[in-house]
Amino acid sequence: MTVIGVLALQGAFIEHIKKLNQIGVDAREIRLPEQIAELDGLIIPGGESTTIGKLIDRFELRAPIVELAHSGRPLWGTCAGMILLAHAVDEDTRARSQPLLDLMDLTVRRNAFGSQLDSFETDLDFPAVAETPIHAVFIRAPIISAVGPDVEVLSRLENGQIVAARQRNLIVTSFHPELTSDDRLHRWFARTAKAATADLLPTTGGAKIAG
Ligand code: GLN
């Protein structure tokens, strides 16, 4: 069975776990460095990016997360998780102490919709994953304000603002896919995790372990 971890330090991790369980994935709450090596993929959930970032360092999770990312296994940051995967945060939206994992060539803008439009829902085209639009919930959401040449844009708002992107095995979405009944993004992530681990397994005479 595919094993996906959800970083469970702060924020919306329970909802991701529920969603993964619903689609038949072995989902684990991750709080300890040694739990990460056995995962096929990892989700960093929404919450408060500064808090999650500080706790990542306090619990010595930075090195194993970076190692998972470099191993080719998929890592998905949603909302605050997206901020943490970024290389930089727009200066005027950056917290004084804003720990980043700096894994993707992205600049993000925190709380990009301001207090007037703190939270909202909309339908998004997400052609890499779904033929029909995905309903997306944005909660004090960041947007991607700049992407490097290796980053593929996966989805934009109607005004052109980038809200989802991928760089190799690293995926970010500014909204909360765990809060709707749509499970297509989680299914896609689980498939990606399964495929990545299959590629990493040493193939001995073609015998592959199923599941
Ligand atoms: N505004 C939060 C931050 O900057 C992110 C909000 C969320 O994850 N829903 O960390």
mmCIF file of C-alpha atoms and ligand atoms in Angstrom:
data_model
loop_
_atom_site.group_PDB
_atom_site.id
_atom_site.type_symbol
_atom_site.label_atom_id
_atom_site.label_comp_id
_atom_site.label_asym_id
_atom_site.label_seq_id
_atom_site.Cartn_x
_atom_site.Cartn_y
_atom_site.Cartn_z
ATOM 1 C CA MET A 1 0.000 0.000 0.000
ATOM 2 C CA THR A 2 1.157 3.523 -0.730
ATOM 3 C CA VAL A 3 2.283 5.293 2.447
ATOM 4 C CA ILE A 4 1.880 9.061 2.581
ATOM 5 C CA GLY A 5 2.874 11.207 5.517
ATOM 6 C CA VAL A 6 1.250 14.473 6.528
ATOM 7 C CA LEU A 7 3.384 16.792 8.600
ATOM 8 C CA ALA A 8 1.362 17.057 11.820
ATOM 9 C CA LEU A 9 2.980 19.921 13.723
ATOM 10 C CA GLN A 10 0.239 22.530 13.291
ATOM 11 C CA GLY A 11 -2.603 23.327 10.897
ATOM 12 C CA ALA A 12 -4.978 21.294 8.732
ATOM 13 C CA PHE A 13 -3.291 17.891 8.864
ATOM 14 C CA ILE A 14 -6.260 15.827 10.090
ATOM 15 C CA GLU A 15 -8.315 16.730 7.017
ATOM 16 C CA HIS A 16 -5.528 15.513 4.703
ATOM 17 C CA ILE A 17 -5.255 12.260 6.660
ATOM 18 C CA LYS A 18 -9.007 11.674 6.360
ATOM 19 C CA LYS A 19 -8.959 12.358 2.648
ATOM 20 C CA LEU A 20 -6.037 9.978 2.081
ATOM 21 C CA ASN A 21 -7.712 7.258 4.146
ATOM 22 C CA GLN A 22 -10.887 7.664 2.064
ATOM 23 C CA ILE A 23 -8.951 6.861 -1.115
ATOM 24 C CA GLY A 24 -7.248 3.809 0.378
ATOM 25 C CA VAL A 25 -3.852 5.274 1.230
ATOM 26 C CA ASP A 26 -1.964 4.439 4.429
ATOM 27 C CA ALA A 27 -1.762 8.003 5.802
ATOM 28 C CA ARG A 28 0.492 8.817 8.731
ATOM 29 C CA GLU A 29 0.814 11.841 10.991
ATOM 30 C CA ILE A 30 4.474 12.826 10.929
ATOM 31 C CA ARG A 31 6.182 14.407 13.918
ATOM 32 C CA LEU A 32 9.513 12.600 14.182
ATOM 33 C CA PRO A 33 12.514 12.680 11.817
ATOM 34 C CA GLU A 34 12.790 8.888 11.645
ATOM 35 C CA GLN A 35 9.212 8.548 10.351
ATOM 36 C CA ILE A 36 10.067 10.233 7.035
ATOM 37 C CA ALA A 37 12.419 7.666 5.475
ATOM 38 C CA GLU A 38 9.669 5.054 5.068
ATOM 39 C CA LEU A 39 7.230 7.334 3.218
ATOM 40 C CA ASP A 40 6.312 7.253 -0.480
ATOM 41 C CA GLY A 41 5.349 10.926 -0.307
ATOM 42 C CA LEU A 42 4.800 13.777 2.139
ATOM 43 C CA ILE A 43 2.265 16.599 2.455
ATOM 44 C CA ILE A 44 2.986 19.830 4.315
ATOM 45 C CA PRO A 45 -0.460 21.182 5.161
ATOM 46 C CA GLY A 46 -1.937 24.648 5.502
ATOM 47 C CA GLY A 47 -1.717 26.466 8.794
ATOM 48 C CA GLU A 48 0.688 29.173 9.871
ATOM 49 C CA SER A 49 3.889 29.013 7.832
ATOM 50 C CA THR A 50 6.041 30.745 10.442
ATOM 51 C CA THR A 51 4.892 28.374 13.188
ATOM 52 C CA ILE A 52 5.245 25.241 11.066
ATOM 53 C CA GLY A 53 8.678 26.411 9.900
ATOM 54 C CA LYS A 54 9.918 26.969 13.438
ATOM 55 C CA LEU A 55 8.585 23.596 14.566
ATOM 56 C CA ILE A 56 10.277 21.871 11.596
ATOM 57 C CA ASP A 57 13.607 23.107 12.902
ATOM 58 C CA ARG A 58 12.818 22.505 16.559
ATOM 59 C CA PHE A 59 11.873 18.871 15.857
ATOM 60 C CA GLU A 60 14.857 18.350 13.511
ATOM 61 C CA LEU A 61 12.664 17.584 10.531
ATOM 62 C CA ARG A 62 14.402 19.841 8.013
ATOM 63 C CA ALA A 63 17.134 17.408 6.929
ATOM 64 C CA PRO A 64 14.820 14.388 6.404
ATOM 65 C CA ILE A 65 12.296 16.524 4.473
ATOM 66 C CA VAL A 66 15.047 17.863 2.207
ATOM 67 C CA GLU A 67 16.333 14.323 1.753
ATOM 68 C CA LEU A 68 12.865 13.067 0.764
ATOM 69 C CA ALA A 69 12.589 15.901 -1.763
ATOM 70 C CA HIS A 70 15.995 15.109 -3.261
ATOM 71 C CA SER A 71 15.228 11.383 -3.439
ATOM 72 C CA GLY A 72 12.536 12.041 -6.062
ATOM 73 C CA ARG A 73 9.610 11.141 -3.840
ATOM 74 C CA PRO A 74 6.800 13.662 -4.122
ATOM 75 C CA LEU A 75 6.342 16.471 -1.656
ATOM 76 C CA TRP A 76 3.159 18.575 -1.740
ATOM 77 C CA GLY A 77 2.809 21.875 0.061
ATOM 78 C CA THR A 78 -0.694 23.302 0.452
ATOM 79 C CA CYS A 79 -1.131 26.955 1.452
ATOM 80 C CA ALA A 80 1.322 27.474 4.357
ATOM 81 C CA GLY A 81 3.090 24.363 3.018
ATOM 82 C CA MET A 82 3.528 26.156 -0.303
ATOM 83 C CA ILE A 83 5.192 29.086 1.452
ATOM 84 C CA LEU A 84 7.609 26.710 3.181
ATOM 85 C CA LEU A 85 8.707 25.054 -0.075
ATOM 86 C CA ALA A 86 9.440 28.418 -1.711
ATOM 87 C CA HIS A 87 12.829 30.013 -2.215
ATOM 88 C CA ALA A 88 11.627 33.467 -1.153
ATOM 89 C CA VAL A 89 8.689 35.457 0.168
ATOM 90 C CA ASP A 90 7.821 38.949 -1.110
ATOM 91 C CA GLU A 91 9.627 41.317 1.233
ATOM 92 C CA ASP A 92 6.532 43.276 2.290
ATOM 93 C CA THR A 93 4.640 40.108 3.256
ATOM 94 C CA ARG A 94 7.472 38.254 4.952
ATOM 95 C CA ALA A 95 7.421 37.677 8.708
ATOM 96 C CA ARG A 96 10.487 38.935 10.588
ATOM 97 C CA SER A 97 11.465 35.348 11.187
ATOM 98 C CA GLN A 98 10.202 33.310 8.258
ATOM 99 C CA PRO A 99 11.908 29.917 8.036
ATOM 100 C CA LEU A 100 11.783 28.465 4.506
ATOM 101 C CA LEU A 101 12.830 25.062 3.176
ATOM 102 C CA ASP A 102 13.910 26.738 -0.093
ATOM 103 C CA LEU A 103 13.261 23.656 -2.258
ATOM 104 C CA MET A 104 11.470 25.257 -5.221
ATOM 105 C CA ASP A 105 12.408 28.148 -7.469
ATOM 106 C CA LEU A 106 9.382 30.192 -6.418
ATOM 107 C CA THR A 107 8.682 33.512 -4.805
ATOM 108 C CA VAL A 108 5.413 33.671 -2.930
ATOM 109 C CA ARG A 109 3.265 36.465 -1.614
ATOM 110 C CA ARG A 110 1.706 35.698 1.766
ATOM 111 C CA ASN A 111 -1.895 36.649 2.548
ATOM 112 C CA ALA A 112 -2.122 37.862 -1.025
ATOM 113 C CA PHE A 113 -5.830 38.592 -0.951
ATOM 114 C CA GLY A 114 -5.720 40.935 2.030
ATOM 115 C CA SER A 115 -8.360 41.335 4.676
ATOM 116 C CA GLN A 116 -11.200 42.210 2.288
ATOM 117 C CA LEU A 117 -11.016 38.848 0.589
ATOM 118 C CA ASP A 118 -9.537 36.847 3.408
ATOM 119 C CA SER A 119 -11.211 33.613 2.346
ATOM 120 C CA PHE A 120 -13.084 32.696 -0.809
ATOM 121 C CA GLU A 121 -13.979 29.753 -3.015
ATOM 122 C CA THR A 122 -13.718 29.419 -6.770
ATOM 123 C CA ASP A 123 -13.481 26.860 -9.547
ATOM 124 C CA LEU A 124 -10.055 26.359 -11.073
ATOM 125 C CA ASP A 125 -8.897 24.804 -14.304
ATOM 126 C CA PHE A 126 -6.233 22.238 -13.424
ATOM 127 C CA PRO A 127 -5.556 20.540 -16.761
ATOM 128 C CA ALA A 128 -2.660 18.328 -15.611
ATOM 129 C CA VAL A 129 -4.994 16.512 -13.237
ATOM 130 C CA ALA A 130 -8.657 17.067 -14.025
ATOM 131 C CA GLU A 131 -10.800 17.467 -17.143
ATOM 132 C CA THR A 132 -13.390 19.526 -15.305
ATOM 133 C CA PRO A 133 -12.648 22.409 -12.893
ATOM 134 C CA ILE A 134 -11.604 21.795 -9.321
ATOM 135 C CA HIS A 135 -13.477 23.617 -6.587
ATOM 136 C CA ALA A 136 -10.893 25.415 -4.467
ATOM 137 C CA VAL A 137 -11.086 26.955 -0.990
ATOM 138 C CA PHE A 138 -8.639 29.794 -0.304
ATOM 139 C CA ILE A 139 -7.999 30.768 3.332
ATOM 140 C CA ARG A 140 -5.614 33.697 3.930
ATOM 141 C CA ALA A 141 -3.893 32.209 0.938
ATOM 142 C CA PRO A 142 -0.556 32.993 -0.662
ATOM 143 C CA ILE A 143 -0.050 33.309 -4.410
ATOM 144 C CA ILE A 144 3.050 32.626 -6.443
ATOM 145 C CA SER A 145 4.467 35.967 -7.516
ATOM 146 C CA ALA A 146 7.447 34.657 -9.511
ATOM 147 C CA VAL A 147 8.576 31.298 -10.901
ATOM 148 C CA GLY A 148 11.954 30.115 -12.144
ATOM 149 C CA PRO A 149 12.510 28.452 -15.544
ATOM 150 C CA ASP A 150 12.179 24.881 -14.210
ATOM 151 C CA VAL A 151 8.783 25.486 -12.663
ATOM 152 C CA GLU A 152 5.641 24.388 -14.466
ATOM 153 C CA VAL A 153 2.512 26.422 -13.731
ATOM 154 C CA LEU A 154 -0.421 24.074 -13.046
ATOM 155 C CA SER A 155 -3.241 26.497 -12.347
ATOM 156 C CA ARG A 156 -4.105 30.186 -12.328
ATOM 157 C CA LEU A 157 -6.980 32.312 -11.147
ATOM 158 C CA GLU A 158 -8.981 34.075 -13.864
ATOM 159 C CA ASN A 159 -6.902 37.221 -13.296
ATOM 160 C CA GLY A 160 -3.741 35.269 -14.120
ATOM 161 C CA GLN A 161 -2.355 34.863 -10.595
ATOM 162 C CA ILE A 162 -0.559 31.544 -10.169
ATOM 163 C CA VAL A 163 -2.050 29.259 -7.514
ATOM 164 C CA ALA A 164 -0.478 25.869 -8.292
ATOM 165 C CA ALA A 165 2.885 24.768 -9.667
ATOM 166 C CA ARG A 166 5.274 21.857 -9.957
ATOM 167 C CA GLN A 167 9.034 21.518 -10.118
ATOM 168 C CA ARG A 168 10.026 17.894 -10.710
ATOM 169 C CA ASN A 169 8.582 15.936 -7.752
ATOM 170 C CA LEU A 170 7.629 19.050 -5.798
ATOM 171 C CA ILE A 171 4.061 20.341 -5.978
ATOM 172 C CA VAL A 172 2.413 23.392 -4.447
ATOM 173 C CA THR A 173 -1.175 24.623 -4.274
ATOM 174 C CA SER A 174 -2.235 27.851 -2.547
ATOM 175 C CA PHE A 175 -5.694 26.523 -1.696
ATOM 176 C CA HIS A 176 -6.976 23.739 0.580
ATOM 177 C CA PRO A 177 -7.911 20.622 -1.459
ATOM 178 C CA GLU A 178 -8.484 18.652 1.748
ATOM 179 C CA LEU A 179 -11.539 20.786 2.624
ATOM 180 C CA THR A 180 -13.790 19.864 -0.317
ATOM 181 C CA SER A 181 -15.393 16.596 -1.349
ATOM 182 C CA ASP A 182 -13.267 16.474 -4.517
ATOM 183 C CA ASP A 183 -10.504 13.896 -4.128
ATOM 184 C CA ARG A 184 -8.866 14.168 -7.549
ATOM 185 C CA LEU A 185 -5.759 16.019 -6.352
ATOM 186 C CA HIS A 186 -5.148 13.549 -3.539
ATOM 187 C CA ARG A 187 -5.625 10.619 -5.941
ATOM 188 C CA TRP A 188 -3.155 12.225 -8.346
ATOM 189 C CA PHE A 189 -0.637 12.769 -5.563
ATOM 190 C CA ALA A 190 -1.020 9.157 -4.378
ATOM 191 C CA ARG A 191 -0.469 7.877 -7.937
ATOM 192 C CA THR A 192 2.601 10.080 -8.260
ATOM 193 C CA ALA A 193 3.957 8.754 -4.937
ATOM 194 C CA LYS A 194 3.377 5.154 -5.958
ATOM 195 C CA ALA A 195 5.080 5.677 -9.315
ATOM 196 C CA ALA A 196 8.040 7.494 -7.758
ATOM 197 C CA THR A 197 8.707 4.726 -5.259
ATOM 198 C CA ALA A 198 8.385 2.066 -7.944
ATOM 199 C CA ASP A 199 11.067 3.918 -9.911
ATOM 200 C CA LEU A 200 13.321 4.091 -6.857
ATOM 201 C CA LEU A 201 13.043 0.386 -6.049
ATOM 202 C CA PRO A 202 15.962 -1.678 -7.328
ATOM 203 C CA THR A 203 14.495 -3.960 -9.989
ATOM 204 C CA THR A 204 15.744 -7.471 -9.406
ATOM 205 C CA GLY A 205 14.792 -9.679 -12.314
ATOM 206 C CA GLY A 206 11.551 -7.834 -12.931
ATOM 207 C CA ALA A 207 9.924 -8.950 -9.689
ATOM 208 C CA LYS A 208 8.011 -6.023 -8.259
ATOM 209 C CA ILE A 209 6.047 -5.929 -5.068
ATOM 210 C CA ALA A 210 2.472 -4.873 -5.720
ATOM 211 C CA GLY A 211 0.524 -2.336 -3.674
HETATM 212 N N1 GLN B 1 -1.562 32.968 5.874
HETATM 213 C C1 GLN B 1 -0.898 31.750 6.268
HETATM 214 C C2 GLN B 1 0.617 31.948 6.279
HETATM 215 O O1 GLN B 1 1.104 32.883 5.747
HETATM 216 C C3 GLN B 1 -1.260 30.593 5.348
HETATM 217 C C4 GLN B 1 -2.732 30.311 5.471
HETATM 218 C C5 GLN B 1 -3.115 28.876 5.259
HETATM 219 O O2 GLN B 1 -2.284 27.975 5.262
HETATM 220 N N2 GLN B 1 -4.392 28.660 5.134
HETATM 221 O O3 GLN B 1 1.310 31.152 6.844
#
